[in-house]
């Protein structure tokens, strides 16, 4: 197999980027995640695939377009032979974008006429039939996503949804064609003229067939599931046991959990670890605001505890407490204060011998990564679906980070994640 970059991906958020990176790594690729648009191709080093993690899902469409095209250009300059634009498997977007405008701009930038849009991820219950997106046994529009605060999804028909976001024709490759395999899908793709094709997919086998069929396309768009079929197009096959790091890749040192997610799953994970005897410190936004709880206090707590079970510093609170903090401190300010607290704490920890940090919460992870100044991460062992350990390169070399979306992971993840680093 030849060396050098093969696949370049642009993901519209950080935890989505790590989810995609894990699927590519399980497919046998060496994968690197770059946080934000890389300054230049040389920063990316040698990997089969690079995933650029943007924060572009809900920013203004013009800004999402500018960042996505800039990322694709750096990936192209680094040698990428195909670009994958990755978004959420629930197609999180509005009539203004950002999926349609970004896909259209990437087609233009790559001088290409057509692509697919396939957010299906059957392993997580996301399937597409007759262009309609299902979450489990419900249509997208009845799945809870109709009430999402930023991207309410009230129409499950992706041909219509994407049609409102782009001037390019949006058409459907229906499941009977997909079921006939890669040859039939490829023929339908080539015959459809310029535009974007929503592709039905009900199973991983469908995604692998679609993956084979899109091998010649300069641009592919979809959820992380679409990546299942892509490594094989570059002659890469999965290694048994999944992604691994060489011996000594992680510097020896202390471990801690920083939990800023208030999701039900994260609260259950805190409760489980505490019941098992892990040392815990609860951080309350009001205490931070009053200056009674500083990052240095949490660092002292963690330094005193580290050695046995990994200490857990958490702000995770139930919806009533979150609502109280938001009304007392301001809706945005409460969250920002907590994010800044964890960001400062992570930096202090990295400087005081902590080499393994598990961070719970998408926004919390973004704040921590930005403060640490980590620009490039390698993908390592899988802890849970969508959740790999990552290893910082360059700045903070050798620091192991697990960045998990609040809702991801089993209840015992704060106890069990460390074994995967052994
Ligand atoms: P998730 O992945 O579960 O959505 P995030 O980290 O993305 O988690 O979002 C959680 C948000 O809630 C962050 O902005 C965080 O700072 C904020 N937050 C955390 N704890 C509290 C709290 N006790 N009160 C109010 N806001 C909080």
XYZ file of C-alpha atoms and ligand atoms in Angstrom:
449
model
C 0.000 0.000 0.000
C 1.403 3.434 -0.863
C 2.126 5.982 1.829
C 0.631 9.461 2.135
C -2.732 11.075 2.616
C -5.627 9.393 0.861
C -8.847 10.655 2.384
C -9.427 14.183 3.694
C -12.515 14.833 5.807
C -14.169 18.024 6.990
C -16.412 17.481 10.033
C -18.835 20.131 11.272
C -18.083 19.509 14.966
C -15.359 18.076 17.235
C -17.033 15.010 18.696
C -18.388 14.168 15.215
C -14.820 14.335 13.951
C -13.591 11.878 16.592
C -16.536 9.560 15.843
C -15.619 9.579 12.133
C -11.917 9.182 12.895
C -12.664 6.057 14.930
C -14.642 4.447 12.080
C -11.831 5.137 9.609
C -9.265 3.802 12.086
C -11.322 0.646 12.612
C -11.317 0.301 8.831
C -7.523 0.060 9.036
C -6.498 3.641 8.246
C -4.004 5.642 10.278
C -6.053 8.719 11.175
C -5.262 12.144 12.506
C -7.725 14.800 13.692
C -6.810 18.445 13.102
C -8.671 20.912 15.304
C -9.717 23.874 13.163
C -8.429 24.703 9.694
C -4.755 23.658 9.647
C -2.280 26.431 8.860
C -0.637 24.400 6.140
C -0.404 20.892 4.757
C 2.950 20.205 6.447
C 1.273 20.306 9.903
C -0.728 17.181 9.084
C 2.164 14.739 8.987
C 1.852 11.288 7.529
C -1.513 9.548 7.839
C -3.941 7.722 5.547
C -6.767 10.043 6.564
C -7.017 13.465 8.195
C -10.265 14.704 9.708
C -10.481 18.471 10.157
C -12.758 19.238 13.108
C -14.641 22.496 12.592
C -17.342 24.056 14.745
C -19.493 24.973 11.768
C -22.791 23.188 12.273
C -24.749 26.215 13.406
C -22.580 29.214 12.476
C -23.588 31.563 9.637
C -23.676 29.673 6.308
C -21.121 31.963 4.631
C -18.660 31.352 7.476
C -19.276 27.577 7.381
C -18.632 27.632 3.635
C -15.427 29.665 4.007
C -13.987 27.384 6.719
C -15.011 24.160 4.953
C -13.527 25.208 1.620
C -10.325 26.393 3.344
C -10.044 23.011 5.103
C -10.637 21.105 1.852
C -7.925 23.155 0.139
C -5.337 22.328 2.798
C -6.323 18.643 2.635
C -6.045 18.722 -1.159
C -2.628 20.352 -0.928
C -1.591 17.581 1.493
C -2.477 15.010 -1.175
C -6.038 13.957 -0.323
C -7.576 12.103 -3.254
C -11.143 12.384 -1.989
C -12.903 14.804 0.364
C -15.597 13.636 2.788
C -17.884 16.283 4.271
C -19.185 14.812 7.539
C -22.289 16.048 9.348
C -24.653 14.642 11.945
C -26.629 11.457 11.267
C -29.782 13.398 12.170
C -28.956 15.880 9.363
C -28.865 18.799 11.842
C -29.489 21.876 9.697
C -32.002 24.616 8.901
C -33.479 25.918 5.636
C -30.517 28.328 5.504
C -27.955 25.532 5.806
C -25.340 24.565 6.529
C -25.259 21.202 4.760
C -26.512 22.366 1.340
C -24.369 25.508 1.026
C -21.209 23.691 2.188
C -21.775 20.699 -0.129
C -22.385 23.044 -3.049
C -19.279 25.120 -2.307
C -17.129 21.988 -1.983
C -18.421 20.686 -5.336
C -17.415 24.011 -6.885
C -14.019 24.010 -5.165
C -13.338 20.448 -6.349
C -14.603 21.229 -9.836
C -17.120 18.423 -9.568
C -20.733 18.131 -10.735
C -22.379 15.731 -8.373
C -22.137 14.002 -5.028
C -24.222 12.010 -2.584
C -25.781 12.955 0.756
C -26.173 9.940 3.014
C -26.416 10.522 6.801
C -27.528 6.906 7.462
C -25.898 5.201 10.476
C -27.810 1.927 10.997
C -25.709 0.923 14.037
C -27.164 3.987 15.792
C -30.670 3.468 14.379
C -30.400 6.084 11.609
C -31.743 4.678 8.335
C -32.986 6.272 5.104
C -35.878 4.851 3.074
C -37.535 6.621 0.136
C -35.421 9.594 1.119
C -37.009 9.713 4.575
C -34.696 9.672 7.592
C -35.673 7.446 10.508
C -34.294 7.428 14.058
C -35.055 3.930 15.337
C -38.664 3.251 14.386
C -39.660 6.941 14.218
C -39.434 9.451 11.420
C -36.805 12.130 12.122
C -39.596 14.681 12.626
C -41.091 12.588 15.470
C -37.795 11.536 17.048
C -37.338 14.470 19.417
C -35.211 16.280 16.832
C -38.279 18.389 15.934
C -37.651 20.218 19.244
C -33.876 20.721 18.935
C -33.093 24.284 20.118
C -30.776 25.161 17.203
C -31.664 22.821 14.353
C -35.271 21.635 14.743
C -35.904 18.907 12.156
C -39.610 19.032 11.299
C -39.461 17.480 7.820
C -38.148 13.887 7.508
C -37.938 13.993 3.678
C -34.257 14.695 3.004
C -34.852 15.408 -0.691
C -37.118 18.266 0.359
C -34.914 19.372 3.293
C -31.738 19.558 1.227
C -33.679 20.970 -1.742
C -34.465 24.032 0.366
C -30.754 24.543 1.173
C -29.219 24.429 -2.288
C -29.909 25.561 -5.831
C -28.476 22.283 -7.160
C -31.031 19.600 -8.106
C -31.587 17.098 -5.282
C -32.771 13.634 -6.314
C -33.082 10.174 -4.763
C -31.311 6.874 -5.354
C -33.951 4.573 -3.865
C -33.358 1.395 -1.935
C -34.208 -1.070 -4.764
C -31.219 0.376 -6.665
C -28.990 0.319 -3.570
C -29.966 -3.320 -2.924
C -28.634 -4.280 -6.382
C -25.138 -3.310 -5.208
C -22.243 -1.009 -6.036
C -22.511 -1.414 -9.813
C -26.153 -0.335 -9.888
C -25.528 2.541 -7.472
C -22.565 3.733 -9.519
C -24.627 3.635 -12.719
C -27.436 5.629 -11.046
C -24.903 8.155 -9.741
C -23.336 8.686 -13.149
C -26.673 8.879 -14.964
C -28.242 11.517 -12.748
C -26.701 14.705 -14.160
C -25.395 17.514 -11.962
C -26.711 17.693 -8.408
C -26.844 15.964 -5.042
C -28.360 12.482 -4.614
C -29.870 11.406 -1.332
C -29.071 7.686 -1.126
C -31.296 5.252 0.771
C -29.454 2.966 3.204
C -30.859 0.481 5.712
C -27.820 -1.553 6.718
C -24.037 -1.529 6.968
C -23.985 -3.693 3.824
C -25.846 -0.897 2.008
C -23.268 1.630 3.282
C -20.376 -0.566 2.105
C -21.937 -0.902 -1.359
C -22.486 2.866 -1.517
C -18.903 3.332 -0.333
C -17.599 1.230 -3.232
C -19.798 3.117 -5.694
C -18.525 6.559 -4.648
C -14.846 5.614 -5.092
C -14.422 7.834 -8.205
C -16.160 10.903 -6.717
C -13.989 13.852 -5.637
C -16.582 14.675 -2.916
C -18.689 12.435 -0.664
C -21.036 13.797 2.000
C -22.730 11.973 4.854
C -22.706 10.887 8.481
C -19.841 8.906 9.955
C -21.527 5.665 8.763
C -20.677 6.434 5.150
C -17.005 6.046 6.097
C -17.477 2.274 6.653
C -16.916 1.569 2.970
C -14.215 4.121 2.172
C -10.895 2.615 3.452
C -11.348 -0.393 1.129
C -11.361 1.955 -1.893
C -7.737 2.746 -1.075
C -6.782 -0.918 -0.722
C -6.835 -0.720 3.084
C -8.354 -3.491 5.183
C -9.290 -3.536 8.855
C -6.721 -4.769 11.382
C -8.037 -7.172 13.982
C -8.378 -5.532 17.392
C -8.864 -1.989 16.038
C -6.574 1.008 16.396
C -3.550 0.661 18.720
C -0.676 2.908 19.723
C 2.943 1.877 19.974
C 4.355 1.120 23.425
C 5.161 4.300 25.351
C 2.981 6.554 23.196
C 1.357 7.999 26.314
C 3.607 9.626 28.846
C 3.296 8.124 32.338
C 1.351 10.336 34.724
C -1.849 11.062 36.554
C -5.434 10.698 35.298
C -8.609 12.702 35.887
C -12.170 13.122 34.636
C -13.546 16.579 33.828
C -17.309 16.364 33.358
C -19.090 19.486 32.105
C -21.979 17.698 30.434
C -25.360 17.766 32.137
C -26.790 14.972 29.987
C -28.563 12.049 31.627
C -25.812 9.670 30.501
C -22.991 11.748 32.017
C -24.868 12.247 35.287
C -25.333 8.470 35.493
C -21.614 7.989 34.786
C -20.671 10.368 37.629
C -23.072 8.557 39.972
C -21.681 5.148 39.033
C -18.057 6.182 39.576
C -18.876 7.846 42.883
C -20.733 4.724 44.084
C -17.643 2.687 43.176
C -15.536 4.886 45.457
C -13.949 7.325 43.004
C -13.039 10.675 44.598
C -15.411 13.366 43.320
C -15.518 17.170 43.500
C -18.674 18.960 42.524
C -18.261 22.367 40.900
C -21.184 24.763 41.132
C -21.426 27.727 38.706
C -22.513 30.019 41.573
C -19.345 29.096 43.514
C -17.208 29.799 40.458
C -18.941 33.150 39.954
C -18.374 34.087 43.602
C -14.697 33.163 43.392
C -15.096 30.449 46.031
C -14.173 27.671 43.604
C -11.124 28.308 41.440
C -9.363 25.957 39.014
C -6.448 25.938 41.486
C -8.757 24.522 44.190
C -9.854 21.700 41.899
C -6.214 21.053 40.954
C -5.269 20.755 44.649
C -8.125 18.299 45.168
C -7.015 16.190 42.186
C -3.339 16.268 43.213
C -4.244 15.117 46.710
C -6.397 12.283 45.366
C -4.476 11.111 42.343
C -2.752 7.782 42.695
C -5.701 5.466 43.217
C -8.890 5.836 41.239
C -9.025 8.758 38.831
C -10.589 11.787 40.553
C -13.706 13.267 38.972
C -14.370 16.996 38.852
C -17.892 17.597 37.641
C -20.373 20.412 37.149
C -22.993 17.990 35.832
C -26.327 18.917 37.346
C -29.969 18.053 36.781
C -32.207 20.262 34.596
C -33.668 22.171 37.591
C -30.233 23.104 38.927
C -29.050 24.090 35.442
C -32.137 26.285 35.021
C -31.441 27.942 38.412
C -27.813 28.646 37.473
C -28.862 30.040 34.117
C -31.434 32.387 35.633
C -29.063 33.519 38.403
C -25.980 34.084 36.225
C -27.441 34.562 32.729
C -28.235 31.832 30.223
C -25.001 32.000 28.250
C -22.771 33.156 31.103
C -23.332 30.097 33.320
C -22.168 27.718 30.597
C -19.242 29.917 29.561
C -18.067 30.232 33.148
C -18.078 26.473 33.600
C -16.353 25.912 30.245
C -13.636 28.435 31.140
C -13.191 26.745 34.528
C -12.601 23.329 32.967
C -10.385 24.821 30.247
C -8.117 26.487 32.849
C -8.156 23.369 35.010
C -7.107 21.149 32.088
C -4.139 23.432 31.340
C -3.105 23.452 35.011
C -3.373 19.675 35.133
C -1.343 19.168 31.953
C 1.353 21.322 33.550
C 1.293 19.370 36.826
C 1.826 15.839 35.540
C -1.605 14.742 34.391
C -1.240 12.808 31.112
C -4.693 11.215 30.836
C -7.779 13.405 30.774
C -11.303 12.173 30.120
C -13.552 15.105 29.192
C -17.337 14.698 29.097
C -19.352 17.146 27.003
C -19.036 18.384 23.429
C -18.740 22.095 24.230
C -16.631 21.328 27.281
C -14.255 19.256 25.110
C -14.012 22.084 22.573
C -13.108 24.583 25.298
C -10.498 22.232 26.815
C -8.841 21.484 23.467
C -8.699 25.170 22.565
C -7.131 26.108 25.907
C -4.577 23.299 25.723
C -3.601 24.551 22.267
C -3.794 21.037 20.856
C -3.957 21.289 17.074
C -3.468 17.689 15.963
C -4.546 14.406 17.568
C -3.927 10.754 16.686
C -6.743 8.240 17.052
C -6.175 5.362 19.448
C -8.109 2.587 21.156
C -11.893 2.498 21.088
C -13.583 2.829 24.475
C -17.217 2.902 23.280
C -19.000 3.382 19.948
C -17.974 6.827 18.695
C -15.511 7.290 21.575
C -11.773 6.654 21.016
C -8.824 7.704 23.128
C -6.885 10.422 21.308
C -3.245 11.398 21.680
C -1.996 14.962 21.327
C 0.797 15.639 18.857
C 3.029 18.671 18.746
C 1.844 20.933 21.562
C 1.210 18.685 24.613
C 2.816 15.699 22.856
C 1.922 12.419 24.549
C -1.148 13.705 26.413
C -4.034 11.204 26.154
C -7.479 12.737 25.786
C -10.857 11.101 25.671
C -13.372 13.632 24.376
C -16.870 12.347 24.645
C -20.166 13.803 23.628
C -22.268 13.977 26.810
C -24.667 11.216 25.841
C -22.035 8.694 24.720
C -20.551 5.807 26.660
C -21.687 3.134 29.123
C -22.425 4.013 32.778
C -19.002 2.682 33.896
C -16.916 4.628 31.345
C -15.222 6.833 34.013
C -13.980 3.636 35.679
C -13.272 1.467 32.636
C -11.821 3.900 30.062
C -8.302 3.730 31.551
C -7.877 0.008 30.834
C -7.836 0.793 27.120
C -4.648 2.806 27.621
C -2.845 -0.019 29.389
P -23.182 17.797 26.025
O -22.219 17.065 25.137
O -23.885 16.896 27.008
O -24.138 18.681 25.258
P -21.649 20.161 26.547
O -20.332 20.276 27.224
O -21.664 20.303 25.047
O -22.291 18.766 26.958
O -22.666 21.229 27.084
C -22.919 21.414 28.437
C -23.001 22.903 28.708
O -23.577 23.106 29.987
C -21.639 23.566 28.726
O -21.704 24.847 28.177
C -21.345 23.623 30.235
O -20.407 24.633 30.572
C -22.705 23.930 30.790
N -22.845 23.543 32.195
C -22.186 22.544 32.804
N -22.555 22.440 34.093
C -23.501 23.398 34.300
C -24.275 23.775 35.423
N -24.171 23.138 36.592
N -25.142 24.804 35.268
C -25.256 25.424 34.080
N -24.560 25.106 32.988
C -23.681 24.101 33.074
